[in-house]
Short mmCIF file of C-alpha atoms in Angstrom, two decimals:
data_model
loop_
_atom_site.label_atom_id
_atom_site.label_comp_id
_atom_site.label_asym_id
_atom_site.label_seq_id
_atom_site.Cartn_x
_atom_site.Cartn_y
_atom_site.Cartn_z
CA MET K 1 -108.72 -116.13 126.83
CA THR K 2 -110.51 -112.85 127.56
CA LEU K 3 -107.93 -110.82 126.33
CA LEU K 4 -108.64 -112.75 122.76
CA VAL K 5 -111.97 -111.41 122.91
CA VAL K 6 -110.92 -107.77 123.70
CA LEU K 7 -108.64 -107.76 121.24
CA ALA K 8 -110.75 -108.90 118.84
CA TYR K 9 -113.43 -106.37 119.46
CA ARG K 10 -110.73 -103.46 119.93
CA THR K 11 -108.57 -103.74 116.57
CA ASN K 12 -111.18 -105.88 114.24
CA LEU K 13 -108.42 -108.36 113.28
CA THR K 14 -109.33 -111.48 111.49
CA MET K 15 -109.99 -114.54 112.89
CA GLN K 16 -106.77 -115.64 111.04
CA GLN K 17 -104.83 -112.86 112.59
CA LEU K 18 -106.16 -113.53 115.92
CA GLY K 19 -105.62 -116.90 115.80
CA SER K 20 -101.71 -116.39 114.95
CA LEU K 21 -101.13 -113.69 117.59
CA PHE K 22 -102.27 -116.69 120.19
CA GLY K 23 -100.77 -120.06 118.71
CA ILE K 24 -104.04 -121.57 117.90
CA SER K 25 -106.22 -121.90 114.66
CA HIS K 26 -108.43 -119.15 113.29
CA ALA K 27 -111.35 -121.72 114.08
CA ALA K 28 -110.25 -121.96 117.87
CA ALA K 29 -110.10 -118.34 118.02
CA HIS K 30 -113.94 -118.26 116.58
CA ARG K 31 -115.28 -120.50 119.08
CA VAL K 32 -113.32 -118.98 122.06
CA ILE K 33 -115.09 -115.55 120.76
CA THR K 34 -118.14 -116.96 120.49
CA ARG K 35 -118.26 -118.73 123.48
CA LEU K 36 -117.21 -115.69 125.86
CA ALA K 37 -118.90 -112.40 123.95
CA LYS K 38 -122.05 -113.02 125.84
CA PRO K 39 -120.85 -113.66 129.30
CA LEU K 40 -118.46 -110.74 129.32
CA ALA K 41 -121.03 -108.52 127.94
CA GLY K 42 -123.46 -110.00 131.02
CA LEU K 43 -120.68 -108.45 133.51
CA LEU K 44 -120.97 -104.91 132.13
CA GLY K 45 -124.96 -105.24 133.40
CA PRO K 46 -127.94 -104.26 131.88
CA PRO K 47 -128.45 -101.04 129.54
CA PRO K 48 -129.05 -97.91 131.44
CA ALA K 49 -133.17 -97.49 131.46
CA ASP K 50 -132.66 -93.91 130.63
CA ARG K 51 -131.64 -93.68 126.73
CA ARG K 52 -129.72 -90.34 127.71
CA GLU K 53 -126.70 -92.68 129.44
CA LEU K 54 -126.14 -94.59 126.65
CA TRP K 55 -122.64 -94.63 124.97
CA ILE K 56 -121.65 -94.48 121.26
CA VAL K 57 -118.77 -95.87 120.04
CA ASP K 58 -117.62 -95.20 116.15
CA GLY K 59 -114.61 -97.06 114.09
CA THR K 60 -114.11 -95.25 110.91
CA LEU K 61 -111.00 -95.66 108.54
CA ILE K 62 -109.74 -92.13 108.10
CA PRO K 63 -107.59 -91.54 104.91
CA VAL K 64 -103.94 -89.97 105.70
CA HIS K 65 -100.84 -89.36 103.53
CA ASP K 66 -98.61 -89.99 106.34
CA GLN K 67 -97.14 -93.30 105.39
CA ARG K 68 -94.89 -94.18 108.31
CA ARG K 69 -98.44 -94.63 110.35
CA THR K 70 -100.24 -96.40 107.60
CA ALA K 71 -100.19 -99.47 105.64
CA LYS K 72 -102.16 -100.35 101.94
CA SER K 73 -105.53 -101.67 102.56
CA LYS K 74 -107.64 -103.55 100.56
CA ASN K 75 -108.68 -100.66 97.99
CA TYR K 76 -105.18 -99.38 97.75
CA ARG K 77 -105.47 -96.12 99.98
CA ARG K 78 -103.63 -95.55 102.74
CA SER K 79 -105.88 -94.81 105.77
CA VAL K 80 -105.90 -95.34 109.77
CA ASN K 81 -108.60 -96.74 111.85
CA VAL K 82 -109.84 -94.76 114.63
CA GLN K 83 -112.73 -95.38 117.16
CA ILE K 84 -114.48 -92.79 119.10
CA ALA K 85 -116.12 -93.36 122.33
CA CYS K 86 -118.99 -90.49 123.10
CA ARG K 87 -122.01 -89.87 125.58
CA ALA K 88 -125.31 -90.04 123.59
CA ARG K 89 -126.96 -87.61 125.67
CA ASP K 90 -124.71 -84.72 125.07
CA ARG K 91 -122.11 -86.06 122.07
CA ARG K 92 -119.68 -85.46 124.40
CA VAL K 93 -116.42 -87.24 123.03
CA VAL K 94 -115.16 -89.58 126.17
CA ALA K 95 -112.27 -91.45 124.82
CA VAL K 96 -110.52 -91.56 121.39
CA GLY K 97 -108.47 -94.42 120.22
CA ASP K 98 -105.19 -94.33 118.92
CA ALA K 99 -104.67 -94.97 115.27
#
């Protein structure tokens, strides 16, 4: 069920979509995420005391015209969800998720 929690945070899928992926109800998916999110976050340890060592994670929708990689969203615009991680200290981009 750890995979369910990680997938929920990585992809921003709805509980109904997550439930169907794992063969459980959307309510069960929500319960699993609610129970396991805090203990999994505890495994990462406390945040660093020095604020310069913090990480910034941003997920944003970028409009594109390539219809092979996109699907229509609620607002009828074609876009991809891109997630970026960077260091707060120097704003250096460390990772960019695949759209």
